[in-house]
Amino acid sequence: MSFLELFKRPGLIGAHRGSRSSHPENTLSALRYSMGHCDFIEVDVQLSSDGVAVIMHDDTLERTTNVKEKEIYKMRVPYRVSKFSYEELSKLDYGGWFYQNHIRSEVLLTLKKVLEFIRENKQYINIEIKDLHDSFSDEQVVSTVLGEISSFDVSEFILLSSFRHEYLSMFKKRAPNIPTAALVEDKHPDYLIKYLKSLKVDAYHFNDELVDEKTVKELRNAGFFVNIYTVNNPKRRQQLFDMGVNGVFTDYLE
Ligand code: G3P
Ligand code: MG
């Protein structure tokens, strides 16, 4: 079953950055815990300074690593992910910040490891590519991500999404079999349906604050799948499903 077939099921639950309320976000333990508690997992991808696809949400390292404790990195404020090499990123701990007394550590998660996990577990995944245009060309980002995916036989489990819509048209051109979703945070683009058609996306992901029933119905009638982030209230989740929303991203899994 492909991701597009998964979309035919009602009331999909997406584990936002893995299970980020119970485990450090975007780590292998967050992914492992999500299994069996969701329909798909969402992770965020960025590139290290030497072009390795790594899994991290913030564009700086301060919140989700121990970078501030490392004397050798003290001149590297504001600790931008894109300024650290893969080797440097590998030396940080990605778990301690989450736990009281820093009791458990986590290693850097890469796109490669996520794809291995997907292949092993046949788990559906939404790979969100962060907007990296300040540091990397669209070409580099798109070919790195597709290069990684093509070396694993997992495209049926993948949905690619991004706030940088330029990536999505490029993905569709080069890998038409992989579904894509446009992400939006503050405002719908003008002429929304026409715009999404021009991107050739399969789905549209937007912030719960932008939701209204008319727009959801228009999107669904036009054939787009709709996923909403971030929905942590079960009552609200049901309201959205009743409107016709396909799935929600949540921090809290049952
Ligand atoms: O992909 C849905 C959601 O993750 C988008 O927002 O900032 O949590 O990546 P963000
Ligand atoms: Mg995300």
XYZ file of C-alpha atoms and ligand atoms in Angstrom:
265
model
C 0.000 0.000 0.000
C 1.370 3.431 -0.949
C 1.125 6.617 1.099
C -1.653 7.774 -1.245
C -3.624 4.636 -0.448
C -3.054 5.233 3.258
C -4.761 8.597 2.755
C -7.973 6.757 1.897
C -8.248 5.669 5.529
C -10.180 8.050 7.772
C -8.735 9.919 10.762
C -4.997 9.567 10.282
C -2.668 10.292 13.187
C 0.779 11.653 12.380
C 3.435 11.485 15.095
C 4.900 15.002 15.048
C 8.738 14.721 15.140
C 8.228 11.166 16.380
C 6.576 10.954 19.745
C 7.855 14.290 20.975
C 5.889 14.483 24.212
C 7.354 11.216 25.528
C 10.798 11.105 23.870
C 13.348 13.602 22.545
C 11.965 14.807 19.211
C 13.414 13.578 15.910
C 15.445 10.776 17.528
C 15.376 7.064 16.871
C 13.770 6.379 20.255
C 10.948 8.842 19.412
C 10.446 7.018 16.107
C 10.506 3.599 17.736
C 7.972 4.584 20.379
C 5.623 6.019 17.720
C 5.264 2.674 16.016
C 1.856 1.151 16.640
C 0.613 4.458 18.094
C 0.193 6.373 14.836
C -0.491 5.963 11.122
C 2.604 7.832 10.021
C 5.599 9.582 11.539
C 6.804 13.079 10.652
C 10.485 14.116 10.783
C 12.348 17.292 9.773
C 15.385 17.227 7.480
C 18.261 19.706 7.191
C 21.781 19.519 5.780
C 25.052 19.671 7.716
C 27.709 22.068 6.394
C 29.219 19.190 4.406
C 25.873 18.227 2.906
C 24.723 15.251 5.004
C 20.940 15.040 5.484
C 20.293 15.124 9.235
C 17.074 15.027 11.227
C 16.466 18.171 13.243
C 13.743 20.775 13.581
C 15.342 24.039 14.742
C 17.878 25.751 12.526
C 20.134 26.129 15.573
C 21.444 23.473 17.958
C 20.807 25.122 21.293
C 17.399 23.744 22.246
C 17.766 20.055 21.373
C 21.457 19.298 21.927
C 24.182 19.838 24.534
C 26.158 22.178 22.241
C 26.394 24.885 24.921
C 28.254 22.527 27.234
C 30.991 21.911 24.667
C 33.956 24.181 25.219
C 35.242 23.586 21.668
C 32.065 25.038 20.150
C 31.807 28.114 22.338
C 32.785 30.469 19.503
C 30.092 29.046 17.220
C 27.059 30.984 18.526
C 24.236 30.934 17.348
C 25.098 27.280 16.605
C 23.459 27.088 13.198
C 23.027 23.463 12.062
C 24.160 24.391 8.543
C 27.533 25.605 9.909
C 28.407 22.297 11.620
C 29.880 19.338 9.759
C 28.422 15.860 10.072
C 31.388 14.858 12.226
C 30.835 17.802 14.569
C 27.110 17.142 14.808
C 27.839 13.494 15.589
C 29.704 14.520 18.747
C 26.620 16.088 20.343
C 23.966 14.512 22.531
C 20.371 14.780 21.320
C 18.583 13.278 24.332
C 19.842 14.761 27.600
C 18.020 18.109 27.199
C 14.690 16.276 27.326
C 15.120 14.265 30.509
C 15.404 15.488 34.078
C 18.984 15.044 35.316
C 19.974 14.427 31.658
C 19.727 10.688 32.309
C 19.519 9.433 28.741
C 21.514 10.367 25.724
C 20.607 10.014 22.043
C 22.776 9.992 18.971
C 22.324 12.145 15.882
C 19.629 10.823 13.579
C 20.268 11.043 9.832
C 17.960 10.630 6.863
C 19.863 7.465 6.024
C 19.052 5.943 9.433
C 15.406 6.972 9.092
C 15.213 5.244 5.718
C 16.772 2.105 7.193
C 14.185 2.244 9.972
C 11.396 2.621 7.400
C 12.632 -0.301 5.357
C 12.967 -2.494 8.424
C 9.593 -1.613 9.928
C 7.484 -0.797 6.857
C 6.427 2.384 8.568
C 4.822 5.324 6.712
C 6.758 8.542 7.039
C 6.317 12.203 6.166
C 9.755 13.631 5.473
C 9.595 17.409 5.862
C 12.484 19.252 4.241
C 13.205 22.494 6.058
C 13.605 25.670 4.013
C 17.369 25.673 3.540
C 17.669 28.238 0.757
C 19.767 30.624 2.892
C 22.597 28.081 3.012
C 22.150 25.583 0.158
C 20.925 25.659 -3.435
C 17.550 24.037 -4.138
C 19.414 21.699 -6.472
C 21.724 20.463 -3.706
C 18.873 19.922 -1.250
C 16.620 18.099 -3.703
C 19.326 15.875 -5.139
C 20.667 14.974 -1.696
C 17.233 13.923 -0.445
C 16.293 12.011 -3.598
C 19.736 10.425 -3.758
C 19.277 9.012 -0.250
C 15.754 7.799 -0.955
C 16.735 6.096 -4.195
C 19.348 3.961 -2.453
C 16.603 2.368 -0.303
C 13.578 0.617 -1.712
C 11.071 2.570 0.376
C 9.420 5.219 -1.796
C 5.966 3.661 -1.262
C 6.172 4.616 2.432
C 7.155 8.239 1.891
C 5.389 11.581 1.687
C 7.707 14.561 1.042
C 6.686 17.995 2.295
C 8.164 21.458 2.626
C 7.446 25.103 3.362
C 9.783 25.806 0.438
C 7.508 24.967 -2.439
C 10.278 25.185 -5.041
C 11.548 21.827 -3.741
C 8.159 20.204 -4.316
C 7.978 20.943 -8.045
C 11.521 19.644 -8.400
C 10.734 16.452 -6.460
C 7.673 15.816 -8.629
C 9.629 16.241 -11.821
C 12.393 13.853 -10.766
C 10.471 11.319 -8.706
C 6.833 11.497 -9.853
C 5.945 8.346 -7.913
C 6.636 9.955 -4.512
C 3.690 11.974 -3.156
C 4.327 15.574 -2.081
C 2.624 18.052 0.242
C 2.861 21.844 0.385
C 3.223 23.263 3.891
C 1.839 26.623 4.938
C 1.936 28.401 8.277
C 0.446 31.941 8.329
C -1.595 32.460 5.192
C -3.036 30.429 2.325
C -1.492 31.278 -1.040
C -3.751 33.281 -3.391
C -5.873 31.161 -5.735
C -5.096 28.200 -3.505
C -6.430 25.329 -5.611
C -4.924 26.653 -8.824
C -1.652 27.217 -7.013
C -1.510 23.673 -5.583
C -2.297 22.253 -9.005
C 0.591 24.227 -10.457
C 2.919 22.626 -7.878
C 1.495 19.187 -8.745
C 1.286 18.305 -5.052
C -0.917 15.545 -3.699
C -1.576 17.059 -0.292
C -1.730 20.338 1.569
C -0.540 20.680 5.174
C -1.481 23.747 7.181
C -1.659 25.261 10.598
C -4.814 24.618 12.631
C -5.201 28.384 13.071
C -5.930 28.691 9.334
C -8.609 25.987 9.218
C -12.147 26.701 8.052
C -14.607 24.113 6.829
C -15.195 25.727 3.421
C -11.495 25.628 2.543
C -11.177 22.016 3.711
C -14.140 20.994 1.555
C -12.815 22.871 -1.485
C -9.455 21.168 -1.114
C -10.975 17.724 -0.714
C -13.343 18.267 -3.665
C -10.365 19.269 -5.780
C -8.721 15.972 -4.865
C -6.084 17.195 -2.389
C -5.424 15.372 0.859
C -5.452 17.633 3.913
C -3.324 17.251 7.026
C -3.375 19.782 9.887
C -0.681 20.630 12.449
C -0.303 20.633 15.422
C -3.435 19.212 17.006
C -3.038 18.060 20.597
C -6.661 18.272 21.710
C -8.685 15.086 20.975
C -11.957 17.050 20.677
C -10.452 19.370 18.113
C -8.981 16.392 16.291
C -12.472 14.897 15.897
C -13.925 18.227 14.717
C -11.290 18.342 11.995
C -11.944 14.769 10.905
C -15.679 15.550 10.778
C -14.918 18.454 8.416
C -13.170 16.042 6.069
C -9.557 16.545 7.131
C -7.521 13.395 6.371
C -4.961 13.563 9.126
C -3.521 15.547 12.012
C -0.005 15.912 13.355
C 0.063 15.499 17.095
C 2.652 15.579 19.887
C 0.580 13.257 22.075
C 0.029 9.678 20.940
C -2.408 7.287 22.572
O 5.003 19.056 8.952
C 4.091 19.541 9.902
C 4.779 20.384 10.926
O 5.874 19.659 11.435
C 5.244 21.692 10.379
O 5.767 22.516 11.343
O 7.617 23.672 12.453
O 6.730 21.569 13.429
O 8.065 21.486 11.347
P 7.111 22.282 12.177
Mg 7.956 19.413 10.869
